[in-house]
Structure formats: C-alpha cells, structure tokens
Amino acid sequence: MDTLLACHDGFLLGPWLESAKKLAQDEEQEKQFEWNARTQITLWFDNTKEEASLLRDYGNKYWSGLLQNYYGRRAAIYFKYLTQSLEEGSEFRLKDWRREWIKLFDKYCKC
C-alpha cells in the first residue's frame, strides 16, 4: 500500500513535512515545525508514558512514508502483545503495549 500511495504526490509524507519546515525562520523553529507536523498526524502529543492522547489518529493520513514507518510498526507492536496473551492464556498487557507504542511515537517524532 505504501508503494501504491507513493505514486502520487498528494499521498506522500515528505511534502507535508517540508511545507511545515519552510515556514520556519531558523533551524530551531524548523525542528519544532517538523515535530508539530509529525505529532498532528499521529498522537498529538498530549500523552504520558502509559496513556496515549485522546486525540490520537484524529489527523491521521494514509500517506506513503507514514503507513509503513509508523502505522505498520504500531500494528506490529499490538499484534505482538495480542499473540503473547493468546499463547500464554493471559490478559492483554495494555499498559505494556501503550508504553511501547508511545516509545515508537517518540522515536518517530524525534527531529
């Protein structure tokens, strides 16, 4: 799906990030604006280490560069914990999943 979306400029993550950075007047502001652009389409950043933002996915996009690098990895984390709980016959470790998901978000949004 990422490859298919990459066939059209309207479905690329790069132009979104570049348009945000072009508004900056210095390097520090450029990093801040890119971070803002990334958080807007993922978790919106009002999260803690164990609780994801209530606005998560509000501004999500199906863009090449975002599906594989963020949403695909997030889904893999979820399925890892789901598989573990099914194999062990235990409850889904929700807080552990959230911690790992939020670490992914932090890494993804690091500019």
Short mmCIF file of N, CA and C in Angstrom, two decimals:
data_model
loop_
_atom_site.label_atom_id
_atom_site.label_comp_id
_atom_site.label_asym_id
_atom_site.label_seq_id
_atom_site.Cartn_x
_atom_site.Cartn_y
_atom_site.Cartn_z
N MET A 1 0.83 -1.18 0.00
CA MET A 1 0.00 0.00 0.00
C MET A 1 0.88 1.25 0.00
N ASP A 2 1.98 1.20 0.77
CA ASP A 2 2.91 2.33 0.80
C ASP A 2 3.44 2.64 -0.60
N THR A 3 3.79 1.60 -1.34
CA THR A 3 4.32 1.76 -2.69
C THR A 3 3.27 2.36 -3.62
N LEU A 4 2.05 1.88 -3.52
CA LEU A 4 0.96 2.42 -4.35
C LEU A 4 0.73 3.89 -4.04
N LEU A 5 0.69 4.25 -2.77
CA LEU A 5 0.47 5.64 -2.38
C LEU A 5 1.60 6.55 -2.85
N ALA A 6 2.80 6.00 -2.94
CA ALA A 6 3.97 6.78 -3.37
C ALA A 6 3.88 7.20 -4.84
N CYS A 7 2.90 6.68 -5.56
CA CYS A 7 2.76 7.01 -6.98
C CYS A 7 2.16 8.39 -7.22
N HIS A 8 1.68 9.04 -6.17
CA HIS A 8 1.04 10.35 -6.33
C HIS A 8 1.53 11.30 -5.24
N ASP A 9 1.94 12.49 -5.65
CA ASP A 9 2.46 13.47 -4.69
C ASP A 9 1.49 13.80 -3.55
N GLY A 10 0.21 13.69 -3.82
CA GLY A 10 -0.80 14.00 -2.80
C GLY A 10 -0.85 13.01 -1.66
N PHE A 11 -0.16 11.89 -1.81
CA PHE A 11 -0.16 10.86 -0.78
C PHE A 11 1.23 10.60 -0.20
N LEU A 12 2.08 11.61 -0.23
CA LEU A 12 3.44 11.48 0.30
C LEU A 12 3.57 12.25 1.61
N LEU A 13 4.25 11.66 2.55
CA LEU A 13 4.52 12.33 3.83
C LEU A 13 5.51 13.48 3.66
N GLY A 14 6.50 13.29 2.82
CA GLY A 14 7.56 14.28 2.65
C GLY A 14 7.09 15.70 2.39
N PRO A 15 6.18 15.92 1.43
CA PRO A 15 5.73 17.29 1.16
C PRO A 15 5.05 17.95 2.37
N TRP A 16 4.34 17.16 3.16
CA TRP A 16 3.71 17.69 4.38
C TRP A 16 4.78 18.21 5.34
N LEU A 17 5.81 17.40 5.56
CA LEU A 17 6.88 17.80 6.48
C LEU A 17 7.67 18.98 5.92
N GLU A 18 7.96 18.95 4.63
CA GLU A 18 8.73 20.05 4.02
C GLU A 18 7.95 21.36 4.05
N SER A 19 6.64 21.30 3.83
CA SER A 19 5.85 22.54 3.85
C SER A 19 5.84 23.15 5.25
N ALA A 20 5.84 22.31 6.27
CA ALA A 20 5.91 22.82 7.65
C ALA A 20 7.26 23.47 7.91
N LYS A 21 8.33 22.82 7.48
CA LYS A 21 9.69 23.34 7.73
C LYS A 21 9.95 24.64 6.96
N LYS A 22 9.32 24.81 5.81
CA LYS A 22 9.53 26.03 5.01
C LYS A 22 9.01 27.28 5.72
N LEU A 23 8.12 27.11 6.65
CA LEU A 23 7.57 28.25 7.39
C LEU A 23 8.53 28.78 8.45
N ALA A 24 9.54 27.99 8.75
CA ALA A 24 10.48 28.33 9.83
C ALA A 24 11.42 29.46 9.43
N GLN A 25 11.84 30.21 10.43
CA GLN A 25 12.78 31.31 10.21
C GLN A 25 14.19 30.97 10.67
N ASP A 26 14.35 29.86 11.38
CA ASP A 26 15.68 29.42 11.80
C ASP A 26 15.65 27.91 12.02
N GLU A 27 16.81 27.34 12.29
CA GLU A 27 16.94 25.88 12.42
C GLU A 27 16.12 25.32 13.59
N GLU A 28 16.12 26.02 14.69
CA GLU A 28 15.36 25.57 15.86
C GLU A 28 13.86 25.53 15.55
N GLN A 29 13.39 26.56 14.90
CA GLN A 29 11.97 26.62 14.53
C GLN A 29 11.64 25.55 13.49
N GLU A 30 12.58 25.26 12.60
CA GLU A 30 12.37 24.21 11.60
C GLU A 30 12.14 22.86 12.27
N LYS A 31 12.96 22.54 13.27
CA LYS A 31 12.78 21.29 14.01
C LYS A 31 11.43 21.27 14.73
N GLN A 32 11.06 22.39 15.34
CA GLN A 32 9.78 22.47 16.05
C GLN A 32 8.61 22.29 15.09
N PHE A 33 8.67 22.93 13.94
CA PHE A 33 7.57 22.83 12.98
C PHE A 33 7.46 21.42 12.39
N GLU A 34 8.60 20.77 12.16
CA GLU A 34 8.53 19.38 11.68
C GLU A 34 7.93 18.49 12.76
N TRP A 35 8.37 18.68 14.00
CA TRP A 35 7.82 17.91 15.11
C TRP A 35 6.30 18.13 15.21
N ASN A 36 5.86 19.37 15.10
CA ASN A 36 4.43 19.68 15.14
C ASN A 36 3.68 18.95 14.02
N ALA A 37 4.25 18.96 12.82
CA ALA A 37 3.61 18.30 11.68
C ALA A 37 3.51 16.79 11.91
N ARG A 38 4.54 16.20 12.49
CA ARG A 38 4.52 14.76 12.76
C ARG A 38 3.52 14.41 13.87
N THR A 39 3.49 15.19 14.92
CA THR A 39 2.59 14.86 16.03
C THR A 39 1.14 15.08 15.64
N GLN A 40 0.87 16.03 14.78
CA GLN A 40 -0.51 16.29 14.38
C GLN A 40 -1.15 15.08 13.71
N ILE A 41 -0.38 14.31 12.97
CA ILE A 41 -0.93 13.17 12.23
C ILE A 41 -0.74 11.85 12.96
N THR A 42 -0.24 11.89 14.19
CA THR A 42 -0.05 10.65 14.95
C THR A 42 -0.77 10.76 16.30
N LEU A 43 -0.09 11.18 17.35
CA LEU A 43 -0.68 11.19 18.70
C LEU A 43 -1.05 12.56 19.25
N TRP A 44 -0.73 13.62 18.59
CA TRP A 44 -0.99 14.99 19.05
C TRP A 44 -0.24 15.33 20.33
N PHE A 45 0.53 14.45 20.86
CA PHE A 45 1.48 14.62 21.95
C PHE A 45 0.91 14.88 23.34
N ASP A 46 -0.37 14.96 23.56
CA ASP A 46 -0.83 15.11 24.95
C ASP A 46 -0.97 13.73 25.58
N ASN A 47 0.16 13.04 25.67
CA ASN A 47 0.18 11.68 26.21
C ASN A 47 1.20 11.59 27.34
N THR A 48 1.08 10.51 28.09
CA THR A 48 2.06 10.20 29.13
C THR A 48 2.78 8.93 28.69
N LYS A 49 3.58 8.36 29.55
CA LYS A 49 4.31 7.14 29.18
C LYS A 49 3.38 5.93 29.04
N GLU A 50 2.19 5.99 29.66
CA GLU A 50 1.27 4.85 29.61
C GLU A 50 -0.08 5.16 29.01
N GLU A 51 -0.37 6.42 28.77
CA GLU A 51 -1.68 6.80 28.23
C GLU A 51 -1.50 7.59 26.94
N ALA A 52 -2.04 7.06 25.87
CA ALA A 52 -1.97 7.75 24.58
C ALA A 52 -2.99 8.89 24.58
N SER A 53 -2.70 9.89 23.79
CA SER A 53 -3.59 11.04 23.66
C SER A 53 -4.99 10.60 23.25
N LEU A 54 -5.99 11.28 23.77
CA LEU A 54 -7.37 11.00 23.34
C LEU A 54 -7.59 11.47 21.90
N LEU A 55 -6.72 12.33 21.41
CA LEU A 55 -6.82 12.82 20.04
C LEU A 55 -6.06 11.96 19.04
N ARG A 56 -5.44 10.87 19.51
CA ARG A 56 -4.65 10.04 18.61
C ARG A 56 -5.48 9.67 17.37
N ASP A 57 -4.81 9.70 16.28
CA ASP A 57 -5.39 9.37 14.98
C ASP A 57 -6.45 10.35 14.48
N TYR A 58 -6.68 11.43 15.22
CA TYR A 58 -7.65 12.43 14.76
C TYR A 58 -7.25 12.99 13.40
N GLY A 59 -5.96 13.28 13.24
CA GLY A 59 -5.47 13.84 11.99
C GLY A 59 -4.71 12.82 11.15
N ASN A 60 -5.02 11.53 11.33
CA ASN A 60 -4.26 10.50 10.61
C ASN A 60 -4.43 10.62 9.11
N LYS A 61 -3.42 10.19 8.41
CA LYS A 61 -3.41 10.24 6.95
C LYS A 61 -2.93 8.90 6.42
N TYR A 62 -3.44 8.51 5.29
CA TYR A 62 -2.94 7.34 4.58
C TYR A 62 -1.95 7.83 3.55
N TRP A 63 -0.71 8.07 4.03
CA TRP A 63 0.34 8.60 3.18
C TRP A 63 1.51 7.64 3.15
N SER A 64 2.15 7.57 1.98
CA SER A 64 3.37 6.79 1.87
C SER A 64 4.43 7.43 2.77
N GLY A 65 5.09 6.61 3.53
CA GLY A 65 6.07 7.09 4.50
C GLY A 65 5.52 7.10 5.90
N LEU A 66 4.22 7.13 6.03
CA LEU A 66 3.57 7.10 7.34
C LEU A 66 3.01 5.71 7.63
N LEU A 67 2.46 5.07 6.61
CA LEU A 67 1.86 3.75 6.82
C LEU A 67 2.88 2.72 7.26
N GLN A 68 3.94 2.58 6.51
CA GLN A 68 4.94 1.56 6.82
C GLN A 68 5.77 1.94 8.04
N ASN A 69 6.20 3.19 8.11
CA ASN A 69 7.13 3.60 9.16
C ASN A 69 6.48 3.90 10.50
N TYR A 70 5.19 4.17 10.52
CA TYR A 70 4.54 4.45 11.80
C TYR A 70 3.38 3.47 12.06
N TYR A 71 2.35 3.53 11.23
CA TYR A 71 1.17 2.70 11.49
C TYR A 71 1.46 1.21 11.39
N GLY A 72 2.31 0.80 10.45
CA GLY A 72 2.67 -0.61 10.34
C GLY A 72 3.41 -1.10 11.57
N ARG A 73 4.34 -0.30 12.04
CA ARG A 73 5.09 -0.67 13.25
C ARG A 73 4.20 -0.66 14.48
N ARG A 74 3.29 0.29 14.55
CA ARG A 74 2.36 0.33 15.67
C ARG A 74 1.49 -0.92 15.69
N ALA A 75 1.01 -1.33 14.53
CA ALA A 75 0.19 -2.54 14.45
C ALA A 75 1.00 -3.77 14.84
N ALA A 76 2.26 -3.82 14.44
CA ALA A 76 3.12 -4.96 14.79
C ALA A 76 3.29 -5.06 16.30
N ILE A 77 3.42 -3.93 16.97
CA ILE A 77 3.52 -3.93 18.43
C ILE A 77 2.24 -4.49 19.05
N TYR A 78 1.10 -4.04 18.55
CA TYR A 78 -0.19 -4.52 19.06
C TYR A 78 -0.31 -6.04 18.88
N PHE A 79 -0.02 -6.51 17.68
CA PHE A 79 -0.16 -7.95 17.42
C PHE A 79 0.84 -8.79 18.20
N LYS A 80 1.99 -8.22 18.50
CA LYS A 80 2.96 -8.92 19.34
C LYS A 80 2.36 -9.18 20.73
N TYR A 81 1.77 -8.16 21.32
CA TYR A 81 1.17 -8.32 22.65
C TYR A 81 -0.09 -9.18 22.60
N LEU A 82 -0.86 -9.07 21.53
CA LEU A 82 -2.05 -9.90 21.38
C LEU A 82 -1.66 -11.38 21.27
N THR A 83 -0.67 -11.68 20.45
CA THR A 83 -0.20 -13.05 20.28
C THR A 83 0.31 -13.61 21.60
N GLN A 84 1.09 -12.82 22.31
CA GLN A 84 1.61 -13.26 23.61
C GLN A 84 0.48 -13.61 24.56
N SER A 85 -0.53 -12.76 24.64
CA SER A 85 -1.63 -13.01 25.57
C SER A 85 -2.41 -14.25 25.19
N LEU A 86 -2.59 -14.49 23.89
CA LEU A 86 -3.32 -15.67 23.45
C LEU A 86 -2.50 -16.94 23.70
N GLU A 87 -1.21 -16.89 23.41
CA GLU A 87 -0.36 -18.06 23.63
C GLU A 87 -0.21 -18.41 25.10
N GLU A 88 -0.15 -17.39 25.95
CA GLU A 88 0.02 -17.61 27.39
C GLU A 88 -1.31 -17.80 28.11
N GLY A 89 -2.40 -17.49 27.44
CA GLY A 89 -3.71 -17.55 28.09
C GLY A 89 -3.84 -16.49 29.17
N SER A 90 -3.18 -15.35 28.95
CA SER A 90 -3.21 -14.28 29.94
C SER A 90 -3.94 -13.06 29.38
N GLU A 91 -4.16 -12.09 30.26
CA GLU A 91 -4.80 -10.85 29.82
C GLU A 91 -3.86 -10.08 28.91
N PHE A 92 -4.44 -9.31 28.01
CA PHE A 92 -3.67 -8.43 27.15
C PHE A 92 -2.98 -7.39 28.03
N ARG A 93 -1.68 -7.24 27.86
CA ARG A 93 -0.90 -6.31 28.70
C ARG A 93 -1.00 -4.90 28.11
N LEU A 94 -2.13 -4.28 28.38
CA LEU A 94 -2.47 -2.98 27.79
C LEU A 94 -1.43 -1.90 28.10
N LYS A 95 -1.04 -1.79 29.36
CA LYS A 95 -0.08 -0.75 29.73
C LYS A 95 1.28 -0.96 29.07
N ASP A 96 1.71 -2.21 28.97
CA ASP A 96 2.98 -2.50 28.29
C ASP A 96 2.90 -2.14 26.81
N TRP A 97 1.76 -2.49 26.19
CA TRP A 97 1.56 -2.14 24.78
C TRP A 97 1.58 -0.63 24.59
N ARG A 98 0.88 0.08 25.45
CA ARG A 98 0.85 1.54 25.33
C ARG A 98 2.25 2.13 25.51
N ARG A 99 3.01 1.63 26.49
CA ARG A 99 4.37 2.14 26.70
C ARG A 99 5.21 1.98 25.44
N GLU A 100 5.13 0.80 24.83
CA GLU A 100 5.94 0.54 23.64
C GLU A 100 5.45 1.38 22.46
N TRP A 101 4.15 1.53 22.34
CA TRP A 101 3.57 2.35 21.27
C TRP A 101 4.02 3.80 21.43
N ILE A 102 3.99 4.33 22.64
CA ILE A 102 4.37 5.72 22.87
C ILE A 102 5.87 5.90 22.65
N LYS A 103 6.68 4.88 22.96
CA LYS A 103 8.11 4.95 22.64
C LYS A 103 8.31 5.04 21.13
N LEU A 104 7.51 4.27 20.37
CA LEU A 104 7.57 4.34 18.92
C LEU A 104 7.23 5.75 18.46
N PHE A 105 6.18 6.32 19.01
CA PHE A 105 5.76 7.69 18.68
C PHE A 105 6.90 8.67 18.95
N ASP A 106 7.51 8.56 20.13
CA ASP A 106 8.60 9.46 20.50
C ASP A 106 9.76 9.34 19.51
N LYS A 107 10.08 8.11 19.13
CA LYS A 107 11.17 7.89 18.17
C LYS A 107 10.80 8.43 16.80
N TYR A 108 9.57 8.20 16.38
CA TYR A 108 9.12 8.64 15.07
C TYR A 108 9.09 10.17 14.96
N CYS A 109 8.75 10.83 16.04
CA CYS A 109 8.61 12.29 16.01
C CYS A 109 9.88 13.02 16.39
N LYS A 110 10.94 12.29 16.69
CA LYS A 110 12.20 12.94 17.02
C LYS A 110 12.80 13.54 15.75
N CYS A 111 13.02 14.81 15.78
CA CYS A 111 13.54 15.51 14.60
C CYS A 111 15.00 15.90 14.79
#
